[in-house]
CSV table of C-alpha atoms in Angstrom, one decimal:
chain,number,residue,atom,x,y,z
Q,862,ARG,CA,-26.3,54.4,42.6
Q,863,GLN,CA,-24.7,57.1,40.4
Q,864,GLY,CA,-23.0,55.8,37.3
Q,865,ALA,CA,-19.5,56.8,36.3
Q,866,GLY,CA,-20.9,58.9,33.5
Q,867,ALA,CA,-22.8,61.1,36.0
Q,868,LEU,CA,-19.6,61.9,37.8
Q,869,GLY,CA,-18.0,63.2,34.7
Q,870,VAL,CA,-15.6,60.3,34.4
Q,871,ARG,CA,-15.1,59.1,30.8
Q,872,MET,CA,-14.9,55.3,30.6
Q,873,SER,CA,-13.2,53.4,27.8
Q,874,TYR,CA,-14.3,49.9,26.9
Q,875,ASN,CA,-12.1,47.3,25.2
Q,876,VAL,CA,-14.5,44.9,23.5
Q,877,THR,CA,-12.4,41.8,22.8
Q,878,ASN,CA,-15.1,39.3,21.8
Q,879,ARG,CA,-16.9,41.4,19.3
Q,880,PRO,CA,-16.6,39.9,15.8
Q,881,SER,CA,-15.3,42.1,13.0
Q,882,ASP,CA,-17.8,44.0,10.9
Q,883,SER,CA,-17.4,41.8,7.8
Q,884,ALA,CA,-20.1,40.3,5.6
Q,885,PHE,CA,-19.2,36.8,6.6
Q,886,LYS,CA,-19.1,37.2,10.4
Q,887,GLN,CA,-22.1,39.5,10.4
Q,888,GLN,CA,-24.1,37.1,8.2
Q,889,ARG,CA,-24.6,39.5,5.4
Q,890,LEU,CA,-23.3,37.2,2.6
Q,891,ARG,CA,-25.5,37.1,-0.5
Q,892,ALA,CA,-27.3,33.8,-0.8
Q,893,TRP,CA,-29.4,32.0,-3.4
Q,894,GLN,CA,-32.1,29.7,-2.3
Q,895,PRO,CA,-33.6,27.8,-5.2
Q,896,ILE,CA,-37.4,27.4,-5.3
Q,897,LEU,CA,-38.2,23.8,-5.6
Q,898,THR,CA,-40.9,23.9,-8.3
Q,899,PRO,CA,-42.0,20.7,-9.9
Q,900,ALA,CA,-40.1,21.6,-13.1
Q,901,THR,CA,-36.9,22.2,-11.1
Q,902,VAL,CA,-37.2,18.9,-9.1
Q,903,ILE,CA,-38.1,16.8,-12.2
Q,904,GLY,CA,-35.4,18.4,-14.3
Q,905,SER,CA,-32.7,17.9,-11.6
Q,906,LEU,CA,-33.6,14.3,-11.0
Q,907,GLY,CA,-33.6,13.6,-14.8
Q,908,ALA,CA,-30.2,15.3,-15.2
Q,909,VAL,CA,-28.7,13.2,-12.3
Q,910,ALA,CA,-30.2,10.1,-13.8
Q,911,VAL,CA,-28.7,10.7,-17.2
Q,912,VAL,CA,-25.2,11.5,-15.8
Q,913,PHE,CA,-25.1,8.6,-13.4
Q,914,ILE,CA,-26.4,6.0,-15.9
Q,915,ALA,CA,-23.8,7.2,-18.5
Q,916,ILE,CA,-21.0,7.0,-16.0
Q,917,GLY,CA,-22.2,3.5,-14.9
Q,918,ALA,CA,-22.3,2.3,-18.5
Q,919,ALA,CA,-18.8,3.6,-19.1
Q,920,VAL,CA,-17.5,1.9,-16.0
Q,921,MET,CA,-19.2,-1.4,-16.9
Q,922,SER,CA,-17.9,-1.2,-20.4
Q,923,ALA,CA,-14.3,-0.7,-19.2
Q,924,SER,CA,-14.6,-3.4,-16.6
Q,925,SER,CA,-15.8,-5.9,-19.1
Q,926,GLY,CA,-12.6,-5.3,-21.1
Q,927,VAL,CA,-10.4,-6.4,-18.2
Q,928,VAL,CA,-8.6,-9.7,-18.4
Q,929,SER,CA,-7.6,-11.5,-15.3
Q,930,ILE,CA,-6.5,-14.8,-13.8
Q,931,SER,CA,-6.1,-15.9,-10.2
Q,932,VAL,CA,-4.8,-19.1,-8.7
Q,933,ARG,CA,-4.4,-20.3,-5.1
Q,934,TYR,CA,-1.0,-21.8,-4.7
Q,935,ASP,CA,-0.5,-22.4,-0.9
Q,936,GLU,CA,-2.2,-25.8,-1.0
Q,937,ALA,CA,-0.3,-27.0,-4.1
Q,938,CYS,CA,3.0,-25.9,-2.4
Q,939,LYS,CA,2.6,-27.5,1.0
Q,940,THR,CA,5.1,-30.3,0.2
Q,941,VAL,CA,7.8,-27.8,-0.6
Q,942,LEU,CA,7.2,-25.3,2.3
Q,943,GLU,CA,10.5,-23.9,3.3
Q,944,PRO,CA,11.1,-22.5,6.8
Q,945,TRP,CA,10.1,-18.8,6.7
Q,946,ASN,CA,13.6,-18.0,8.1
Q,947,THR,CA,15.6,-19.9,5.5
Q,948,ILE,CA,18.5,-18.3,3.7
Q,949,LEU,CA,19.2,-20.9,1.0
Q,950,THR,CA,16.4,-22.1,-1.3
Q,951,ASN,CA,16.0,-25.8,-1.2
Q,952,GLY,CA,13.1,-26.3,-3.6
Q,953,THR,CA,10.7,-24.7,-6.0
Q,954,CYS,CA,6.9,-25.2,-6.2
Q,955,VAL,CA,5.6,-25.2,-9.7
Q,956,VAL,CA,1.9,-24.2,-10.3
Q,957,PRO,CA,0.5,-24.4,-13.8
Q,958,LEU,CA,-1.7,-21.7,-15.3
Q,959,GLU,CA,-3.0,-21.0,-18.7
Q,960,LEU,CA,-4.1,-17.6,-20.2
Q,961,GLU,CA,-7.3,-17.2,-22.1
Q,962,ASP,CA,-7.2,-16.8,-25.9
Q,963,ASP,CA,-7.7,-13.1,-25.6
Q,964,VAL,CA,-5.6,-10.5,-27.4
Q,965,LYS,CA,-6.0,-8.2,-24.4
Q,966,TRP,CA,-3.2,-10.1,-22.6
Q,967,GLU,CA,-0.8,-8.9,-25.3
Q,968,GLU,CA,-2.1,-5.4,-25.8
Q,969,ASN,CA,-2.1,-4.2,-22.2
Q,970,ASP,CA,0.3,-3.7,-19.3
Q,971,ILE,CA,-0.4,-6.4,-16.7
Q,972,ASN,CA,-0.3,-6.0,-13.0
Q,973,VAL,CA,0.9,-8.9,-10.9
Q,974,TYR,CA,-0.5,-9.3,-7.3
Q,975,TYR,CA,-0.1,-11.6,-4.4
Q,976,GLY,CA,-3.1,-12.1,-2.2
Q,977,LEU,CA,-3.7,-13.3,1.4
Q,978,ASP,CA,-6.9,-14.5,3.1
Q,979,ASN,CA,-7.7,-14.3,6.8
Q,980,PHE,CA,-4.7,-12.1,7.5
Q,981,TYR,CA,-5.9,-9.2,9.7
Q,982,GLN,CA,-3.5,-6.4,8.9
Q,983,ASN,CA,-6.2,-4.0,10.3
Q,984,HIS,CA,-5.8,-5.3,13.9
Q,985,ARG,CA,-5.2,-2.3,16.1
Q,986,ARG,CA,-2.0,-3.6,17.7
Q,987,TYR,CA,-0.6,-4.6,14.3
Q,988,VAL,CA,-1.4,-1.3,12.7
Q,989,ALA,CA,0.2,0.7,15.5
Q,990,SER,CA,3.4,-1.4,15.6
Q,991,ARG,CA,5.6,0.7,13.4
Q,992,SER,CA,7.8,3.7,13.8
Q,993,ALA,CA,7.2,6.5,11.3
Q,994,HIS,CA,10.2,8.4,12.6
Q,995,GLN,CA,12.4,5.4,12.1
Q,996,LEU,CA,11.1,4.7,8.6
Q,997,VAL,CA,11.5,8.3,7.4
Q,998,GLY,CA,14.9,8.6,9.0
Q,999,THR,CA,14.2,11.5,11.4
Q,1000,SER,CA,15.1,9.5,14.4
Q,1001,MET,CA,18.6,8.6,13.1
Q,1002,GLY,CA,19.9,11.4,11.1
Q,1003,LEU,CA,20.1,10.4,7.4
Q,1004,ASP,CA,23.1,12.5,6.8
Q,1005,SER,CA,24.9,11.5,9.9
Q,1006,ASP,CA,27.1,8.6,10.7
Q,1007,ALA,CA,26.5,9.0,14.4
Q,1008,ARG,CA,25.6,5.9,16.4
Q,1009,LEU,CA,22.2,5.2,17.8
Q,1010,SER,CA,21.2,6.6,21.2
Q,1011,SER,CA,20.9,4.0,23.9
Q,1012,ASP,CA,17.4,5.3,24.6
Q,1013,PRO,CA,14.8,3.4,22.5
Q,1014,VAL,CA,12.4,6.3,22.6
Q,1015,SER,CA,14.8,8.8,21.1
Q,1016,ASN,CA,15.9,6.5,18.3
Q,1017,GLY,CA,12.3,5.8,17.3
Q,1018,VAL,CA,12.2,2.1,18.2
Q,1019,GLY,CA,9.9,2.8,21.1
Q,1020,ASP,CA,7.1,3.8,18.7
Q,1021,CYS,CA,6.8,0.2,17.5
Q,1022,LYS,CA,5.5,-1.2,20.9
Q,1023,TYR,CA,6.1,-4.8,19.7
Q,1024,GLU,CA,9.1,-6.4,18.1
Q,1025,MET,CA,11.3,-3.5,19.1
Q,1026,SER,CA,14.4,-5.4,20.1
Q,1027,TYR,CA,15.8,-8.8,21.0
Q,1028,LEU,CA,18.3,-10.1,23.5
Q,1029,ASP,CA,21.5,-11.4,21.9
Q,1030,PRO,CA,22.5,-14.6,23.8
Q,1031,SER,CA,26.0,-14.5,22.3
Q,1032,ASP,CA,26.7,-11.1,23.7
Q,1033,GLY,CA,25.5,-11.5,27.3
Q,1034,ASP,CA,21.8,-11.0,26.4
Q,1035,LYS,CA,22.6,-7.5,25.1
Q,1036,GLU,CA,19.5,-5.7,23.8
Q,1037,VAL,CA,19.7,-5.2,20.1
Q,1038,TYR,CA,17.3,-2.8,18.3
Q,1039,MET,CA,15.4,-3.8,15.2
Q,1040,TYR,CA,15.5,-1.8,12.0
Q,1041,PRO,CA,12.8,-1.4,10.9
Q,1042,CYS,CA,11.0,-2.4,14.0
Q,1043,GLY,CA,7.4,-3.5,14.5
Q,1044,LEU,CA,5.0,-6.3,13.7
Q,1045,ILE,CA,4.3,-5.0,10.2
Q,1046,ALA,CA,7.9,-5.1,9.0
Q,1047,TRP,CA,8.6,-8.3,11.0
Q,1048,SER,CA,5.8,-10.2,9.2
Q,1049,MET,CA,6.6,-9.0,5.7
Q,1050,PHE,CA,5.5,-11.3,2.9
Q,1051,ASN,CA,8.6,-13.1,1.7
Q,1052,ASP,CA,7.5,-15.7,-0.9
Q,1053,THR,CA,9.5,-15.4,-4.1
Q,1054,LEU,CA,7.4,-15.6,-7.3
Q,1055,LEU,CA,8.6,-16.1,-10.9
Q,1056,LEU,CA,6.7,-16.8,-14.1
Q,1057,ARG,CA,7.9,-18.7,-17.2
Q,1058,GLU,CA,6.5,-20.2,-20.3
Q,1059,LYS,CA,5.8,-23.9,-19.9
Q,1060,VAL,CA,7.1,-25.1,-23.3
Q,1061,SER,CA,10.1,-22.8,-23.9
Q,1062,GLY,CA,11.0,-22.2,-20.3
Q,1063,LYS,CA,11.5,-18.5,-21.0
Q,1064,HIS,CA,11.0,-16.3,-17.9
Q,1065,ILE,CA,8.8,-13.2,-17.9
Q,1066,MET,CA,11.0,-10.2,-17.2
Q,1067,TRP,CA,8.5,-8.4,-15.0
Q,1068,ASN,CA,11.3,-6.5,-13.2
Q,1069,ASP,CA,12.7,-5.2,-16.5
Q,1070,GLY,CA,15.5,-2.7,-16.2
Q,1071,ASN,CA,16.6,-3.8,-12.8
Q,1072,ASP,CA,19.8,-5.9,-13.0
Q,1073,ALA,CA,20.7,-5.6,-9.3
Q,1074,CYS,CA,21.1,-9.4,-9.1
Q,1075,GLY,CA,23.1,-9.6,-12.3
Q,1076,SER,CA,20.6,-12.1,-13.6
Q,1077,HIS,CA,19.4,-10.6,-16.9
Q,1078,ALA,CA,22.1,-12.3,-18.8
Q,1079,SER,CA,20.8,-15.7,-17.7
Q,1080,GLY,CA,17.2,-14.7,-18.6
Q,1081,VAL,CA,15.9,-14.7,-15.0
Q,1082,PRO,CA,14.4,-11.5,-13.6
Q,1083,CYS,CA,15.8,-10.0,-10.4
Q,1084,THR,CA,13.7,-11.0,-7.5
Q,1085,THR,CA,14.4,-7.9,-5.4
Q,1086,ASN,CA,14.4,-4.1,-5.7
Q,1087,PRO,CA,11.3,-3.6,-7.9
Q,1088,GLU,CA,10.4,-0.2,-9.3
Q,1089,GLY,CA,7.1,1.4,-9.9
Q,1090,ILE,CA,4.9,-0.7,-7.5
Q,1091,ALA,CA,4.7,1.6,-4.5
Q,1092,TRP,CA,2.9,5.0,-4.1
Q,1093,GLN,CA,5.3,7.8,-5.1
Q,1094,SER,CA,4.0,9.8,-2.2
Q,1095,ASP,CA,5.1,7.1,0.2
Q,1096,LEU,CA,8.6,7.0,-1.3
Q,1097,ASP,CA,8.9,10.8,-1.3
Q,1098,LYS,CA,7.6,11.4,2.3
Q,1099,LYS,CA,7.4,8.3,4.4
Q,1100,PHE,CA,10.4,6.1,3.6
Q,1101,LYS,CA,14.0,7.3,3.6
Q,1102,SER,CA,17.2,5.3,3.7
Q,1103,PRO,CA,20.1,6.2,6.0
Q,1104,THR,CA,23.6,6.7,4.7
Q,1105,ALA,CA,26.0,3.8,4.2
Q,1106,GLY,CA,28.2,5.3,6.9
Q,1107,TRP,CA,25.3,5.3,9.4
Q,1108,ILE,CA,24.7,1.6,8.5
Q,1109,ALA,CA,28.3,0.7,9.1
Q,1110,SER,CA,28.3,2.5,12.5
Q,1111,ASN,CA,25.0,1.1,13.7
Q,1112,CYS,CA,24.3,-2.2,12.1
Q,1113,LYS,CA,25.7,-4.2,15.0
Q,1114,TYR,CA,23.4,-2.3,17.3
Q,1115,LEU,CA,20.6,-3.3,15.0
Q,1116,GLY,CA,21.3,-7.0,14.8
Q,1117,GLY,CA,23.9,-6.9,12.1
Q,1118,LYS,CA,26.9,-9.0,13.3
Q,1119,ASP,CA,28.6,-10.4,10.3
Q,1120,ILE,CA,28.3,-7.4,8.1
Q,1121,SER,CA,30.6,-8.8,5.4
Q,1122,THR,CA,27.9,-11.3,4.4
Q,1123,SER,CA,24.8,-9.2,5.1
Q,1124,GLY,CA,23.9,-8.5,1.5
Q,1125,PHE,CA,24.7,-4.8,1.5
Q,1126,ILE,CA,28.4,-5.4,1.2
Q,1127,ASP,CA,30.1,-5.6,-2.2
Q,1128,PRO,CA,32.3,-8.7,-1.9
Q,1129,ALA,CA,34.5,-7.5,-4.6
Q,1130,VAL,CA,35.7,-4.5,-2.5
Q,1131,PHE,CA,36.7,-6.1,0.8
Q,1132,ASP,CA,40.4,-5.8,1.5
Q,1133,GLY,CA,40.4,-7.8,4.8
Q,1134,SER,CA,40.6,-4.8,7.1
Q,1135,ARG,CA,37.7,-2.6,6.0
Q,1136,MET,CA,34.4,-3.0,4.1
Q,1137,ILE,CA,33.2,-0.7,1.4
Q,1138,LEU,CA,29.4,-0.4,1.4
Q,1139,ARG,CA,27.1,0.0,-1.5
Q,1140,ALA,CA,25.1,3.2,-1.6
Q,1141,ALA,CA,22.4,2.9,1.0
Q,1142,THR,CA,19.7,4.0,-1.4
Q,1143,GLY,CA,20.8,1.7,-4.2
Q,1144,ASN,CA,20.2,-1.9,-4.9
Q,1145,CYS,CA,21.5,-4.4,-2.5
Q,1146,GLY,CA,22.7,-6.9,-5.0
Q,1147,SER,CA,21.5,-9.9,-3.0
Q,1148,PRO,CA,18.5,-12.1,-4.0
Q,1149,HIS,CA,17.7,-12.2,-0.2
Q,1150,CYS,CA,17.9,-8.5,0.5
Q,1151,GLY,CA,15.3,-7.4,2.9
Q,1152,MET,CA,14.5,-10.8,4.3
Q,1153,ARG,CA,14.4,-11.3,8.0
Q,1154,VAL,CA,16.3,-14.5,8.8
Q,1155,HIS,CA,16.2,-16.3,12.2
Q,1156,LYS,CA,17.4,-19.6,13.5
Q,1157,LEU,CA,15.0,-22.3,14.3
Q,1158,ASP,CA,15.1,-21.4,18.0
Q,1159,GLY,CA,13.8,-17.9,17.1
Q,1160,THR,CA,17.0,-16.0,17.7
Q,1161,PRO,CA,18.4,-13.9,14.8
Q,1162,ASN,CA,20.7,-15.8,12.5
Q,1163,GLU,CA,23.7,-13.6,13.5
Q,1164,GLY,CA,21.5,-10.7,12.5
Q,1165,ILE,CA,22.9,-10.6,9.0
Q,1166,TYR,CA,19.5,-9.8,7.4
Q,1167,ASN,CA,18.0,-8.2,10.5
Q,1168,CYS,CA,19.6,-4.9,9.7
Q,1169,TRP,CA,18.0,-3.6,6.5
Q,1170,HIS,CA,19.9,-0.9,4.7
Q,1171,ASN,CA,17.2,0.1,2.3
Q,1172,THR,CA,13.8,1.1,3.7
Q,1173,THR,CA,12.9,2.4,0.3
Q,1174,ASP,CA,12.6,-1.1,-1.0
Q,1175,GLU,CA,9.3,-1.0,-2.7
Q,1176,ASP,CA,8.3,-4.5,-1.7
Q,1177,LEU,CA,8.6,-3.3,1.9
Q,1178,VAL,CA,6.8,0.0,1.2
Q,1179,VAL,CA,3.9,-1.8,-0.4
Q,1180,TRP,CA,3.6,-4.2,2.6
Q,1181,MET,CA,3.8,-1.4,5.1
Q,1182,ARG,CA,0.6,0.1,3.7
Q,1183,VAL,CA,-1.8,-2.1,5.6
Q,1184,ALA,CA,-5.0,-3.5,4.2
Q,1185,ALA,CA,-8.4,-2.6,5.6
Q,1186,LEU,CA,-9.9,-6.1,5.2
Q,1187,PRO,CA,-8.6,-9.6,6.1
Q,1188,SER,CA,-8.7,-10.7,2.5
Q,1189,PHE,CA,-6.5,-8.5,0.3
Q,1190,LYS,CA,-4.1,-8.4,-2.6
Q,1191,LYS,CA,-1.0,-6.2,-3.0
Q,1192,LEU,CA,0.9,-5.2,-6.1
Q,1193,TYR,CA,3.9,-7.4,-6.6
Q,1194,ARG,CA,5.2,-6.6,-10.1
Q,1195,ARG,CA,4.2,-5.1,-13.5
Q,1196,ILE,CA,4.5,-6.9,-16.8
Q,1197,PRO,CA,5.1,-4.6,-19.8
Q,1198,LYS,CA,2.8,-4.8,-22.9
Q,1199,GLY,CA,3.6,-7.6,-25.3
Q,1200,ALA,CA,5.5,-9.8,-22.8
Q,1201,LEU,CA,2.7,-12.3,-22.4
Q,1202,LYS,CA,1.1,-14.4,-25.1
Q,1203,LYS,CA,-2.6,-15.2,-25.3
Q,1204,GLY,CA,-3.7,-18.8,-24.9
Q,1205,THR,CA,-0.2,-19.8,-23.7
Q,1206,GLN,CA,0.5,-22.2,-20.8
Q,1207,TYR,CA,2.7,-20.7,-18.1
Q,1208,GLU,CA,4.3,-22.0,-14.8
Q,1209,LEU,CA,4.4,-20.1,-11.6
Q,1210,LEU,CA,7.6,-20.8,-9.7
Q,1211,VAL,CA,7.2,-20.3,-6.0
Q,1212,ARG,CA,9.7,-20.2,-3.2
Q,1213,ASN,CA,7.2,-21.0,-0.5
Q,1214,ARG,CA,8.3,-19.3,2.7
Q,1215,PHE,CA,5.4,-17.4,4.1
Q,1216,PRO,CA,3.3,-19.7,6.3
Q,1217,VAL,CA,-0.5,-19.4,6.4
Q,1218,GLU,CA,-1.7,-22.7,7.6
Q,1219,SER,CA,-1.4,-21.8,11.3
Q,1220,PHE,CA,-4.0,-19.1,11.0
Q,1221,GLY,CA,-6.3,-20.7,8.4
Q,1222,GLY,CA,-5.1,-18.4,5.7
Q,1223,ALA,CA,-4.6,-18.8,1.9
Q,1224,LYS,CA,-2.2,-17.4,-0.6
Q,1225,HIS,CA,-3.1,-16.3,-4.2
Q,1226,PHE,CA,-1.3,-15.3,-7.3
Q,1227,SER,CA,-3.2,-13.1,-9.8
Q,1228,MET,CA,-2.6,-11.1,-12.9
Q,1229,SER,CA,-4.9,-8.4,-14.3
Q,1230,SER,CA,-5.1,-5.6,-16.8
Q,1231,THR,CA,-6.4,-2.2,-15.6
Q,1232,THR,CA,-8.8,0.5,-16.7
Q,1233,PHE,CA,-9.3,4.2,-15.8
Q,1234,VAL,CA,-11.0,3.0,-12.6
Q,1235,GLY,CA,-8.4,0.4,-11.7
Q,1236,GLY,CA,-9.1,-3.3,-12.2
Q,1237,GLY,CA,-12.3,-5.0,-13.0
Q,1238,ASN,CA,-15.0,-3.3,-10.8
Q,1239,ASP,CA,-18.5,-4.3,-11.7
Q,1240,PHE,CA,-19.8,-3.1,-8.3
Q,1241,LEU,CA,-19.0,0.5,-9.1
Q,1242,GLY,CA,-20.8,0.4,-12.4
Q,1243,TYR,CA,-23.8,-1.2,-10.9
Q,1244,ALA,CA,-23.9,1.3,-8.1
Q,1245,TYR,CA,-23.9,4.3,-10.6
Q,1246,ILE,CA,-26.6,2.6,-12.7
Q,1247,ILE,CA,-28.8,1.8,-9.7
Q,1248,VAL,CA,-28.6,5.4,-8.4
Q,1249,GLY,CA,-29.3,6.7,-11.8
Q,1250,ALA,CA,-32.3,4.4,-12.3
Q,1251,LEU,CA,-33.8,5.4,-8.9
Q,1252,CYS,CA,-33.5,9.1,-9.8
Q,1253,ALA,CA,-35.1,8.4,-13.2
Q,1254,ALA,CA,-37.9,6.5,-11.5
Q,1255,CYS,CA,-38.5,9.4,-9.1
Q,1256,ALA,CA,-38.5,11.9,-11.9
Q,1257,ILE,CA,-41.1,9.8,-13.8
Q,1258,VAL,CA,-43.3,9.5,-10.7
Q,1259,PHE,CA,-43.2,13.3,-10.0
Q,1260,LEU,CA,-43.8,14.1,-13.7
Q,1261,GLY,CA,-46.9,11.8,-13.7
Q,1262,LYS,CA,-48.2,13.4,-10.5
Q,1263,HIS,CA,-47.7,16.9,-11.9
Q,1264,LEU,CA,-49.5,16.0,-15.2
Q,1265,VAL,CA,-52.4,14.3,-13.5
Q,1266,SER,CA,-52.9,16.6,-10.5
Q,1267,PRO,CA,-50.9,19.8,-10.9
Q,1268,ARG,CA,-50.5,22.2,-8.0
Q,1269,ILE,CA,-50.9,25.9,-8.8
Q,1270,MET,CA,-47.9,27.8,-7.4
Q,1271,GLY,CA,-48.9,30.6,-5.0
Q,1272,ASP,CA,-52.5,29.4,-4.6
Q,1273,PRO,CA,-53.7,31.0,-1.2
Q,1274,ARG,CA,-55.9,27.9,-0.6
Q,1275,TYR,CA,-52.8,26.1,0.5
Q,1276,LEU,CA,-52.0,28.6,3.2
Q,1277,HIS,CA,-52.8,27.5,6.7
Q,1278,TRP,CA,-52.4,29.4,10.0
Q,1279,LYS,CA,-54.0,29.6,13.4
């Protein structure tokens, strides 16, 4: 067969899969391959050993300077367990604790944590039961007062899969959407914790600067709207509050029936015909803001707390970042330097609402100072030291082998071929 070239026809080829003539794509990049001589290997292992042991020693030293205390309080508070859906507080559980006589309690900022055992936040259904679009506001229009779409998917509720809505028996079993929806938000930790000196009765102001509840004058810290406990990246990118106008237009579709007593209404500015809302991104002013309240039969208590206006509440933001293990602790508050006294007896005041007995769980209260690697972490220091020690041991073994029976580099006797 004659080719096209033999007939005098000039063919043009369009090569589309040919890589460009670059050093990277044509594998002409300059490379350096170290020769693993005995000196190189021994020196590298020795250097790694020195660096790792030094880091491990620094971590261990910092960890040894951490002061901490932890107490389990759910067993001591069984007799005053309030219904998880309660609005009014009927009793306070008092748990004693005493700080060590260590000046570090006075010289450091102290983190306060609540902890849960046997609570599987990492369950696949639990983790997936949230709506990122709803929490960040993209499903509702933060700058719009428009009402929700009747389509659960379009307003973001459908992403939650569970605890998306409920049927309102007082309104012909009308479906009411939850905001925020999902199992994570629905099961938010809602114990109230306060700390005071046992002798003087003085409360520790661990929410200093926040007077949303108007309680600083009485010497009691505000129990809501903390600042500085959530990741700033979460607050900036994952949680946004809608406008007050949006809340007013949609709260009844989200379970908010009696909006005048919902906690995000300023009672001082209610003229009988209209209600003036607080700023949606501000403090709610109610000690029960952000608490889901239901009747004993499981139906919402007129939905007055079912419609949360502030998804940037840092207690909620912290809870929504799920834990990887069934036993975990989450940051609750921060105590400024100098607020605690060493060797002093304190009392933990607990409004015990979060039930754990049904799933064999436990609740803990803990306080701790921090270091450059977080709290006390002996494991990290031990890990660095062990790896460094192994590298040092290998370096010593290789050095001994090289000194006792050295190998001449480039000796042709070691060349083998067939």
